[in-house]
Amino acid sequence: MEMETLKSTFLYQYWQSNNRILFQGRLMIGPKTDILANLFVWGLVLVLPIPFYLSTWDKTWDISPAIPFLTIFLQLATIIFLLLTSTTEPGIIPKKQLQLIAGTNFYLEQFQDSRFCETCEIYKPLRASHCSDCNNCVLVFDHHCPFVNNCIGKRNYRYFFSFLISIFAFGLAVIISALLCLSTVSDYEDQKTLVILFLVPVIIASLVVLIFFLFHVFLRITGKTTREKLKQISKTGDEDFDWLNLNESLFSLRLLI
């Protein structure tokens, strides 16, 4: 009976962090503390465009059918990259207990250019850092983003950067569509008011996203992470060593133990 219980035990059941593990270890997302910020972003992407489409679709369609279709395409791209950013494991280094259960001890022994994390009780590469929000050490840690409900690290940074591009492009498409629509509805004051009321928050949100996007463009040019730039930390570590593949061979929440 005891042997049968052990055979049905998965590695995710021993996971120690603030992350939420869903579908028996098939999906990991960020902590509960991010829920409001994450719902705010989903509201911007999914809910806010609905009254816009209802009030402008006919007018933008008359101008050119490509306009509403392009806007919807950019919205879908934003949704896809937001999902990928939120649900992709960012490069978490498993804690000591999990490594011992999984039968590995690579991060438990000191290696070149490593530091010790007292919380996780492991050694980590120099560009890795401990995230207090998720309570994990993350490879090439950039920052924790409550709006996407995940850490941004080695594995999902490209999705996060693509999300910034897509959501800014989506916002820009909405702004252009709204302005084109306003130029054709001079006789419809109620519709014009609705478009303007929708346009103001979109412009503000797009400007905020643009600032973040330009900042990350600068980071990519300089080859630094957000953490390294804000804390004035030199970019150090073994760039030739394939930490990503090493950690992928170690990390499997569905591992049966």
PDB file of C-alpha atoms in Angstrom:
ATOM      1  CA  MET A   1       0.000   0.000   0.000  1.00  0.00           C
ATOM      2  CA  GLU A   2       2.827   2.374   0.857  1.00  0.00           C
ATOM      3  CA  MET A   3       4.557   1.578  -2.438  1.00  0.00           C
ATOM      4  CA  GLU A   4       1.381   2.403  -4.378  1.00  0.00           C
ATOM      5  CA  THR A   5       1.171   5.771  -2.610  1.00  0.00           C
ATOM      6  CA  LEU A   6       4.752   6.598  -3.509  1.00  0.00           C
ATOM      7  CA  LYS A   7       4.186   5.674  -7.150  1.00  0.00           C
ATOM      8  CA  SER A   8       1.307   8.153  -7.385  1.00  0.00           C
ATOM      9  CA  THR A   9       3.329  11.035  -5.945  1.00  0.00           C
ATOM     10  CA  PHE A  10       4.475  13.775  -8.325  1.00  0.00           C
ATOM     11  CA  LEU A  11       7.282  16.263  -7.879  1.00  0.00           C
ATOM     12  CA  TYR A  12       4.929  19.252  -7.939  1.00  0.00           C
ATOM     13  CA  GLN A  13       3.386  18.079  -4.668  1.00  0.00           C
ATOM     14  CA  TYR A  14       6.660  18.971  -2.917  1.00  0.00           C
ATOM     15  CA  TRP A  15       7.004  22.380  -4.582  1.00  0.00           C
ATOM     16  CA  GLN A  16       7.754  25.174  -2.113  1.00  0.00           C
ATOM     17  CA  SER A  17       7.009  28.644  -3.465  1.00  0.00           C
ATOM     18  CA  ASN A  18       4.225  31.200  -3.791  1.00  0.00           C
ATOM     19  CA  ASN A  19       3.395  30.036  -7.319  1.00  0.00           C
ATOM     20  CA  ARG A  20       0.074  28.400  -8.052  1.00  0.00           C
ATOM     21  CA  ILE A  21       0.320  24.974  -9.674  1.00  0.00           C
ATOM     22  CA  LEU A  22      -2.691  23.912 -11.749  1.00  0.00           C
ATOM     23  CA  PHE A  23      -3.853  20.780 -13.553  1.00  0.00           C
ATOM     24  CA  GLN A  24      -1.672  18.422 -11.497  1.00  0.00           C
ATOM     25  CA  GLY A  25       1.595  20.136 -12.361  1.00  0.00           C
ATOM     26  CA  ARG A  26       0.851  20.793 -16.029  1.00  0.00           C
ATOM     27  CA  LEU A  27       0.686  24.566 -15.531  1.00  0.00           C
ATOM     28  CA  MET A  28       2.357  27.010 -13.165  1.00  0.00           C
ATOM     29  CA  ILE A  29       1.361  30.645 -12.738  1.00  0.00           C
ATOM     30  CA  GLY A  30       2.355  33.419 -10.340  1.00  0.00           C
ATOM     31  CA  PRO A  31       1.253  34.188  -6.775  1.00  0.00           C
ATOM     32  CA  LYS A  32      -2.249  35.188  -5.652  1.00  0.00           C
ATOM     33  CA  THR A  33      -0.994  38.667  -4.762  1.00  0.00           C
ATOM     34  CA  ASP A  34      -0.812  39.461  -8.508  1.00  0.00           C
ATOM     35  CA  ILE A  35      -4.486  38.731  -9.192  1.00  0.00           C
ATOM     36  CA  LEU A  36      -5.785  42.331  -9.257  1.00  0.00           C
ATOM     37  CA  ALA A  37      -2.945  43.662 -11.434  1.00  0.00           C
ATOM     38  CA  ASN A  38      -3.272  40.702 -13.785  1.00  0.00           C
ATOM     39  CA  LEU A  39      -7.064  41.101 -14.055  1.00  0.00           C
ATOM     40  CA  PHE A  40      -6.539  44.796 -14.845  1.00  0.00           C
ATOM     41  CA  VAL A  41      -4.410  43.896 -17.863  1.00  0.00           C
ATOM     42  CA  TRP A  42      -6.863  41.226 -19.029  1.00  0.00           C
ATOM     43  CA  GLY A  43      -9.624  43.810 -18.704  1.00  0.00           C
ATOM     44  CA  LEU A  44      -7.698  46.213 -20.913  1.00  0.00           C
ATOM     45  CA  VAL A  45      -7.087  43.531 -23.522  1.00  0.00           C
ATOM     46  CA  LEU A  46     -10.444  41.716 -23.506  1.00  0.00           C
ATOM     47  CA  VAL A  47     -13.189  43.876 -21.984  1.00  0.00           C
ATOM     48  CA  LEU A  48     -12.336  47.494 -22.835  1.00  0.00           C
ATOM     49  CA  PRO A  49     -12.226  46.885 -26.636  1.00  0.00           C
ATOM     50  CA  ILE A  50     -15.815  45.533 -26.704  1.00  0.00           C
ATOM     51  CA  PRO A  51     -17.637  48.922 -26.595  1.00  0.00           C
ATOM     52  CA  PHE A  52     -15.054  50.250 -29.028  1.00  0.00           C
ATOM     53  CA  TYR A  53     -15.789  47.522 -31.582  1.00  0.00           C
ATOM     54  CA  LEU A  54     -19.553  47.962 -31.115  1.00  0.00           C
ATOM     55  CA  SER A  55     -19.405  51.706 -31.715  1.00  0.00           C
ATOM     56  CA  THR A  56     -16.804  51.889 -34.492  1.00  0.00           C
ATOM     57  CA  TRP A  57     -16.923  48.650 -36.480  1.00  0.00           C
ATOM     58  CA  ASP A  58     -19.314  49.887 -39.205  1.00  0.00           C
ATOM     59  CA  LYS A  59     -17.463  53.141 -39.695  1.00  0.00           C
ATOM     60  CA  THR A  60     -13.988  51.614 -39.853  1.00  0.00           C
ATOM     61  CA  TRP A  61     -15.306  48.855 -42.138  1.00  0.00           C
ATOM     62  CA  ASP A  62     -16.613  51.503 -44.545  1.00  0.00           C
ATOM     63  CA  ILE A  63     -13.210  53.202 -44.536  1.00  0.00           C
ATOM     64  CA  SER A  64     -11.357  49.905 -45.109  1.00  0.00           C
ATOM     65  CA  PRO A  65     -12.121  46.305 -43.988  1.00  0.00           C
ATOM     66  CA  ALA A  66      -8.402  45.896 -43.273  1.00  0.00           C
ATOM     67  CA  ILE A  67      -8.604  48.284 -40.312  1.00  0.00           C
ATOM     68  CA  PRO A  68     -10.884  46.228 -38.011  1.00  0.00           C
ATOM     69  CA  PHE A  69      -9.241  42.964 -39.077  1.00  0.00           C
ATOM     70  CA  LEU A  70      -5.764  44.325 -38.334  1.00  0.00           C
ATOM     71  CA  THR A  71      -6.951  45.545 -34.931  1.00  0.00           C
ATOM     72  CA  ILE A  72      -8.374  42.116 -34.071  1.00  0.00           C
ATOM     73  CA  PHE A  73      -5.180  40.419 -35.276  1.00  0.00           C
ATOM     74  CA  LEU A  74      -3.079  42.603 -32.983  1.00  0.00           C
ATOM     75  CA  GLN A  75      -5.462  41.914 -30.108  1.00  0.00           C
ATOM     76  CA  LEU A  76      -5.106  38.143 -30.648  1.00  0.00           C
ATOM     77  CA  ALA A  77      -1.307  38.488 -30.802  1.00  0.00           C
ATOM     78  CA  THR A  78      -1.404  40.399 -27.506  1.00  0.00           C
ATOM     79  CA  ILE A  79      -3.516  37.671 -25.891  1.00  0.00           C
ATOM     80  CA  ILE A  80      -1.179  34.916 -27.117  1.00  0.00           C
ATOM     81  CA  PHE A  81       2.000  36.610 -25.890  1.00  0.00           C
ATOM     82  CA  LEU A  82       0.357  37.508 -22.572  1.00  0.00           C
ATOM     83  CA  LEU A  83      -0.585  33.861 -22.064  1.00  0.00           C
ATOM     84  CA  LEU A  84       2.900  32.680 -23.035  1.00  0.00           C
ATOM     85  CA  THR A  85       4.528  35.174 -20.661  1.00  0.00           C
ATOM     86  CA  SER A  86       2.203  34.264 -17.798  1.00  0.00           C
ATOM     87  CA  THR A  87       2.374  30.487 -18.130  1.00  0.00           C
ATOM     88  CA  THR A  88       5.964  29.858 -19.252  1.00  0.00           C
ATOM     89  CA  GLU A  89       8.227  28.771 -16.397  1.00  0.00           C
ATOM     90  CA  PRO A  90      10.752  31.650 -16.311  1.00  0.00           C
ATOM     91  CA  GLY A  91      13.855  29.621 -15.375  1.00  0.00           C
ATOM     92  CA  ILE A  92      13.260  28.641 -11.774  1.00  0.00           C
ATOM     93  CA  ILE A  93      16.084  26.848  -9.963  1.00  0.00           C
ATOM     94  CA  PRO A  94      14.442  24.214  -7.737  1.00  0.00           C
ATOM     95  CA  LYS A  95      15.060  24.505  -4.014  1.00  0.00           C
ATOM     96  CA  LYS A  96      17.288  22.124  -2.070  1.00  0.00           C
ATOM     97  CA  GLN A  97      14.489  19.849  -0.908  1.00  0.00           C
ATOM     98  CA  LEU A  98      13.076  19.467  -4.415  1.00  0.00           C
ATOM     99  CA  GLN A  99      16.493  18.694  -5.875  1.00  0.00           C
ATOM    100  CA  LEU A 100      17.114  16.026  -3.272  1.00  0.00           C
ATOM    101  CA  ILE A 101      13.727  14.463  -3.970  1.00  0.00           C
ATOM    102  CA  ALA A 102      14.397  14.584  -7.718  1.00  0.00           C
ATOM    103  CA  GLY A 103      17.738  12.865  -7.179  1.00  0.00           C
ATOM    104  CA  THR A 104      20.039  15.667  -8.319  1.00  0.00           C
ATOM    105  CA  ASN A 105      22.455  17.899  -6.440  1.00  0.00           C
ATOM    106  CA  PHE A 106      24.025  20.130  -9.084  1.00  0.00           C
ATOM    107  CA  TYR A 107      22.841  23.398  -7.536  1.00  0.00           C
ATOM    108  CA  LEU A 108      23.674  22.143  -4.059  1.00  0.00           C
ATOM    109  CA  GLU A 109      27.410  22.226  -4.758  1.00  0.00           C
ATOM    110  CA  GLN A 110      29.385  25.398  -5.372  1.00  0.00           C
ATOM    111  CA  PHE A 111      30.514  25.967  -8.951  1.00  0.00           C
ATOM    112  CA  GLN A 112      32.339  28.758 -10.774  1.00  0.00           C
ATOM    113  CA  ASP A 113      30.849  32.265 -10.384  1.00  0.00           C
ATOM    114  CA  SER A 114      28.119  31.081  -8.027  1.00  0.00           C
ATOM    115  CA  ARG A 115      26.449  32.583  -4.982  1.00  0.00           C
ATOM    116  CA  PHE A 116      24.544  30.915  -2.182  1.00  0.00           C
ATOM    117  CA  CYS A 117      20.832  31.609  -1.618  1.00  0.00           C
ATOM    118  CA  GLU A 118      20.004  31.080   2.035  1.00  0.00           C
ATOM    119  CA  THR A 119      16.272  30.901   1.327  1.00  0.00           C
ATOM    120  CA  CYS A 120      16.457  28.189  -1.346  1.00  0.00           C
ATOM    121  CA  GLU A 121      19.646  26.652   0.128  1.00  0.00           C
ATOM    122  CA  ILE A 122      21.255  26.372  -3.302  1.00  0.00           C
ATOM    123  CA  TYR A 123      24.114  27.860  -5.291  1.00  0.00           C
ATOM    124  CA  LYS A 124      23.091  29.941  -8.272  1.00  0.00           C
ATOM    125  CA  PRO A 125      24.795  31.613 -11.260  1.00  0.00           C
ATOM    126  CA  LEU A 126      25.620  35.300 -10.892  1.00  0.00           C
ATOM    127  CA  ARG A 127      22.824  36.506 -13.190  1.00  0.00           C
ATOM    128  CA  ALA A 128      20.245  34.500 -11.259  1.00  0.00           C
ATOM    129  CA  SER A 129      18.419  36.133  -8.375  1.00  0.00           C
ATOM    130  CA  HIS A 130      15.828  35.287  -5.754  1.00  0.00           C
ATOM    131  CA  CYS A 131      12.333  36.682  -6.318  1.00  0.00           C
ATOM    132  CA  SER A 132      10.629  37.461  -3.024  1.00  0.00           C
ATOM    133  CA  ASP A 133       7.199  37.623  -4.690  1.00  0.00           C
ATOM    134  CA  CYS A 134       7.347  34.051  -6.011  1.00  0.00           C
ATOM    135  CA  ASN A 135       9.898  32.817  -3.452  1.00  0.00           C
ATOM    136  CA  ASN A 136      12.077  31.265  -6.171  1.00  0.00           C
ATOM    137  CA  CYS A 137      15.554  31.756  -7.606  1.00  0.00           C
ATOM    138  CA  VAL A 138      15.265  32.529 -11.327  1.00  0.00           C
ATOM    139  CA  LEU A 139      17.931  32.230 -14.029  1.00  0.00           C
ATOM    140  CA  VAL A 140      18.825  35.593 -15.667  1.00  0.00           C
ATOM    141  CA  PHE A 141      16.195  37.249 -13.459  1.00  0.00           C
ATOM    142  CA  ASP A 142      14.855  40.460 -15.007  1.00  0.00           C
ATOM    143  CA  HIS A 143      12.006  41.419 -12.670  1.00  0.00           C
ATOM    144  CA  HIS A 144       8.735  40.198 -11.219  1.00  0.00           C
ATOM    145  CA  CYS A 145       5.765  41.566 -13.169  1.00  0.00           C
ATOM    146  CA  PRO A 146       2.420  41.414 -11.344  1.00  0.00           C
ATOM    147  CA  PHE A 147       0.615  42.526 -14.514  1.00  0.00           C
ATOM    148  CA  VAL A 148       1.515  39.269 -16.271  1.00  0.00           C
ATOM    149  CA  ASN A 149       1.435  37.289 -12.995  1.00  0.00           C
ATOM    150  CA  ASN A 150       4.924  35.834 -13.389  1.00  0.00           C
ATOM    151  CA  CYS A 151       8.624  36.451 -13.009  1.00  0.00           C
ATOM    152  CA  ILE A 152      10.430  37.550 -16.156  1.00  0.00           C
ATOM    153  CA  GLY A 153      13.563  35.478 -16.645  1.00  0.00           C
ATOM    154  CA  LYS A 154      15.604  33.483 -19.103  1.00  0.00           C
ATOM    155  CA  ARG A 155      12.784  31.356 -20.498  1.00  0.00           C
ATOM    156  CA  ASN A 156       9.976  33.870 -20.928  1.00  0.00           C
ATOM    157  CA  TYR A 157      11.739  37.200 -21.500  1.00  0.00           C
ATOM    158  CA  ARG A 158      11.294  36.922 -25.289  1.00  0.00           C
ATOM    159  CA  TYR A 159       7.548  36.436 -24.794  1.00  0.00           C
ATOM    160  CA  PHE A 160       7.389  39.419 -22.442  1.00  0.00           C
ATOM    161  CA  PHE A 161       9.225  41.619 -24.950  1.00  0.00           C
ATOM    162  CA  SER A 162       6.883  40.436 -27.726  1.00  0.00           C
ATOM    163  CA  PHE A 163       3.918  41.172 -25.446  1.00  0.00           C
ATOM    164  CA  LEU A 164       5.098  44.771 -25.012  1.00  0.00           C
ATOM    165  CA  ILE A 165       5.397  45.146 -28.785  1.00  0.00           C
ATOM    166  CA  SER A 166       1.998  43.609 -29.505  1.00  0.00           C
ATOM    167  CA  ILE A 167       0.041  45.491 -26.835  1.00  0.00           C
ATOM    168  CA  PHE A 168       1.549  48.813 -27.922  1.00  0.00           C
ATOM    169  CA  ALA A 169       0.761  48.028 -31.571  1.00  0.00           C
ATOM    170  CA  PHE A 170      -2.774  47.043 -30.558  1.00  0.00           C
ATOM    171  CA  GLY A 171      -3.244  50.278 -28.647  1.00  0.00           C
ATOM    172  CA  LEU A 172      -1.869  52.280 -31.575  1.00  0.00           C
ATOM    173  CA  ALA A 173      -4.220  50.519 -33.989  1.00  0.00           C
ATOM    174  CA  VAL A 174      -7.168  51.313 -31.711  1.00  0.00           C
ATOM    175  CA  ILE A 175      -6.151  54.975 -31.457  1.00  0.00           C
ATOM    176  CA  ILE A 176      -5.808  55.318 -35.236  1.00  0.00           C
ATOM    177  CA  SER A 177      -9.111  53.509 -35.806  1.00  0.00           C
ATOM    178  CA  ALA A 178     -10.859  55.767 -33.302  1.00  0.00           C
ATOM    179  CA  LEU A 179      -9.466  58.932 -34.866  1.00  0.00           C
ATOM    180  CA  LEU A 180     -10.514  57.770 -38.335  1.00  0.00           C
ATOM    181  CA  CYS A 181     -13.955  56.973 -36.974  1.00  0.00           C
ATOM    182  CA  LEU A 182     -14.247  60.392 -35.327  1.00  0.00           C
ATOM    183  CA  SER A 183     -13.564  62.038 -38.658  1.00  0.00           C
ATOM    184  CA  THR A 184     -16.672  60.376 -40.129  1.00  0.00           C
ATOM    185  CA  VAL A 185     -19.228  60.704 -37.311  1.00  0.00           C
ATOM    186  CA  SER A 186     -19.696  64.453 -36.951  1.00  0.00           C
ATOM    187  CA  ASP A 187     -23.466  64.002 -36.980  1.00  0.00           C
ATOM    188  CA  TYR A 188     -23.511  61.455 -34.168  1.00  0.00           C
ATOM    189  CA  GLU A 189     -22.626  63.208 -30.901  1.00  0.00           C
ATOM    190  CA  ASP A 190     -23.418  60.220 -28.656  1.00  0.00           C
ATOM    191  CA  GLN A 191     -21.155  57.931 -30.648  1.00  0.00           C
ATOM    192  CA  LYS A 192     -18.418  60.549 -30.726  1.00  0.00           C
ATOM    193  CA  THR A 193     -18.575  60.905 -26.915  1.00  0.00           C
ATOM    194  CA  LEU A 194     -18.293  57.117 -26.485  1.00  0.00           C
ATOM    195  CA  VAL A 195     -15.254  56.955 -28.753  1.00  0.00           C
ATOM    196  CA  ILE A 196     -13.542  59.852 -26.957  1.00  0.00           C
ATOM    197  CA  LEU A 197     -14.227  58.375 -23.503  1.00  0.00           C
ATOM    198  CA  PHE A 198     -12.710  55.113 -24.686  1.00  0.00           C
ATOM    199  CA  LEU A 199      -9.787  56.821 -26.399  1.00  0.00           C
ATOM    200  CA  VAL A 200      -8.443  58.665 -23.342  1.00  0.00           C
ATOM    201  CA  PRO A 201      -7.556  55.585 -21.216  1.00  0.00           C
ATOM    202  CA  VAL A 202      -6.174  53.807 -24.297  1.00  0.00           C
ATOM    203  CA  ILE A 203      -3.833  56.713 -25.044  1.00  0.00           C
ATOM    204  CA  ILE A 204      -2.638  56.817 -21.420  1.00  0.00           C
ATOM    205  CA  ALA A 205      -2.102  53.043 -21.306  1.00  0.00           C
ATOM    206  CA  SER A 206      -0.286  53.090 -24.667  1.00  0.00           C
ATOM    207  CA  LEU A 207       2.093  55.816 -23.493  1.00  0.00           C
ATOM    208  CA  VAL A 208       2.924  53.809 -20.350  1.00  0.00           C
ATOM    209  CA  VAL A 209       3.544  50.683 -22.420  1.00  0.00           C
ATOM    210  CA  LEU A 210       5.701  52.697 -24.848  1.00  0.00           C
ATOM    211  CA  ILE A 211       7.930  53.842 -21.973  1.00  0.00           C
ATOM    212  CA  PHE A 212       8.392  50.246 -20.781  1.00  0.00           C
ATOM    213  CA  PHE A 213       9.023  49.071 -24.337  1.00  0.00           C
ATOM    214  CA  LEU A 214      11.687  51.704 -25.002  1.00  0.00           C
ATOM    215  CA  PHE A 215      13.321  50.889 -21.660  1.00  0.00           C
ATOM    216  CA  HIS A 216      13.543  47.201 -22.609  1.00  0.00           C
ATOM    217  CA  VAL A 217      14.874  48.094 -26.052  1.00  0.00           C
ATOM    218  CA  PHE A 218      17.641  49.955 -24.223  1.00  0.00           C
ATOM    219  CA  LEU A 219      18.217  46.918 -21.991  1.00  0.00           C
ATOM    220  CA  ARG A 220      18.513  44.612 -24.998  1.00  0.00           C
ATOM    221  CA  ILE A 221      21.033  46.964 -26.615  1.00  0.00           C
ATOM    222  CA  THR A 222      23.132  47.110 -23.443  1.00  0.00           C
ATOM    223  CA  GLY A 223      22.663  43.395 -22.715  1.00  0.00           C
ATOM    224  CA  LYS A 224      21.453  43.970 -19.163  1.00  0.00           C
ATOM    225  CA  THR A 225      18.400  42.947 -17.180  1.00  0.00           C
ATOM    226  CA  THR A 226      16.090  45.362 -15.377  1.00  0.00           C
ATOM    227  CA  ARG A 227      17.561  44.255 -12.048  1.00  0.00           C
ATOM    228  CA  GLU A 228      21.144  44.765 -13.240  1.00  0.00           C
ATOM    229  CA  LYS A 229      20.369  48.219 -14.610  1.00  0.00           C
ATOM    230  CA  LEU A 230      18.415  49.530 -11.614  1.00  0.00           C
ATOM    231  CA  LYS A 231      20.934  48.197  -9.106  1.00  0.00           C
ATOM    232  CA  GLN A 232      23.923  49.136 -11.294  1.00  0.00           C
ATOM    233  CA  ILE A 233      25.160  45.545 -11.323  1.00  0.00           C
ATOM    234  CA  SER A 234      27.739  44.584 -13.931  1.00  0.00           C
ATOM    235  CA  LYS A 235      26.674  41.919 -16.390  1.00  0.00           C
ATOM    236  CA  THR A 236      28.607  38.939 -15.107  1.00  0.00           C
ATOM    237  CA  GLY A 237      28.368  35.184 -15.320  1.00  0.00           C
ATOM    238  CA  ASP A 238      29.200  32.326 -17.618  1.00  0.00           C
ATOM    239  CA  GLU A 239      27.383  33.196 -20.838  1.00  0.00           C
ATOM    240  CA  ASP A 240      28.796  30.170 -22.644  1.00  0.00           C
ATOM    241  CA  PHE A 241      27.408  27.645 -20.185  1.00  0.00           C
ATOM    242  CA  ASP A 242      23.959  26.384 -21.196  1.00  0.00           C
ATOM    243  CA  TRP A 243      22.106  26.942 -17.929  1.00  0.00           C
ATOM    244  CA  LEU A 244      18.776  26.723 -19.753  1.00  0.00           C
ATOM    245  CA  ASN A 245      19.200  23.175 -21.039  1.00  0.00           C
ATOM    246  CA  LEU A 246      20.703  22.076 -17.736  1.00  0.00           C
ATOM    247  CA  ASN A 247      17.728  23.354 -15.797  1.00  0.00           C
ATOM    248  CA  GLU A 248      15.232  21.863 -18.273  1.00  0.00           C
ATOM    249  CA  SER A 249      16.673  18.418 -17.622  1.00  0.00           C
ATOM    250  CA  LEU A 250      16.215  19.031 -13.895  1.00  0.00           C
ATOM    251  CA  PHE A 251      12.843  20.713 -13.905  1.00  0.00           C
ATOM    252  CA  SER A 252       9.697  18.593 -14.435  1.00  0.00           C
ATOM    253  CA  LEU A 253       6.703  19.079 -12.169  1.00  0.00           C
ATOM    254  CA  ARG A 254       5.135  15.959 -13.648  1.00  0.00           C
ATOM    255  CA  LEU A 255       8.073  13.795 -12.638  1.00  0.00           C
ATOM    256  CA  LEU A 256       6.772  10.698 -10.881  1.00  0.00           C
ATOM    257  CA  ILE A 257       8.801   9.908  -7.798  1.00  0.00           C
TER     258      ILE A 257
END
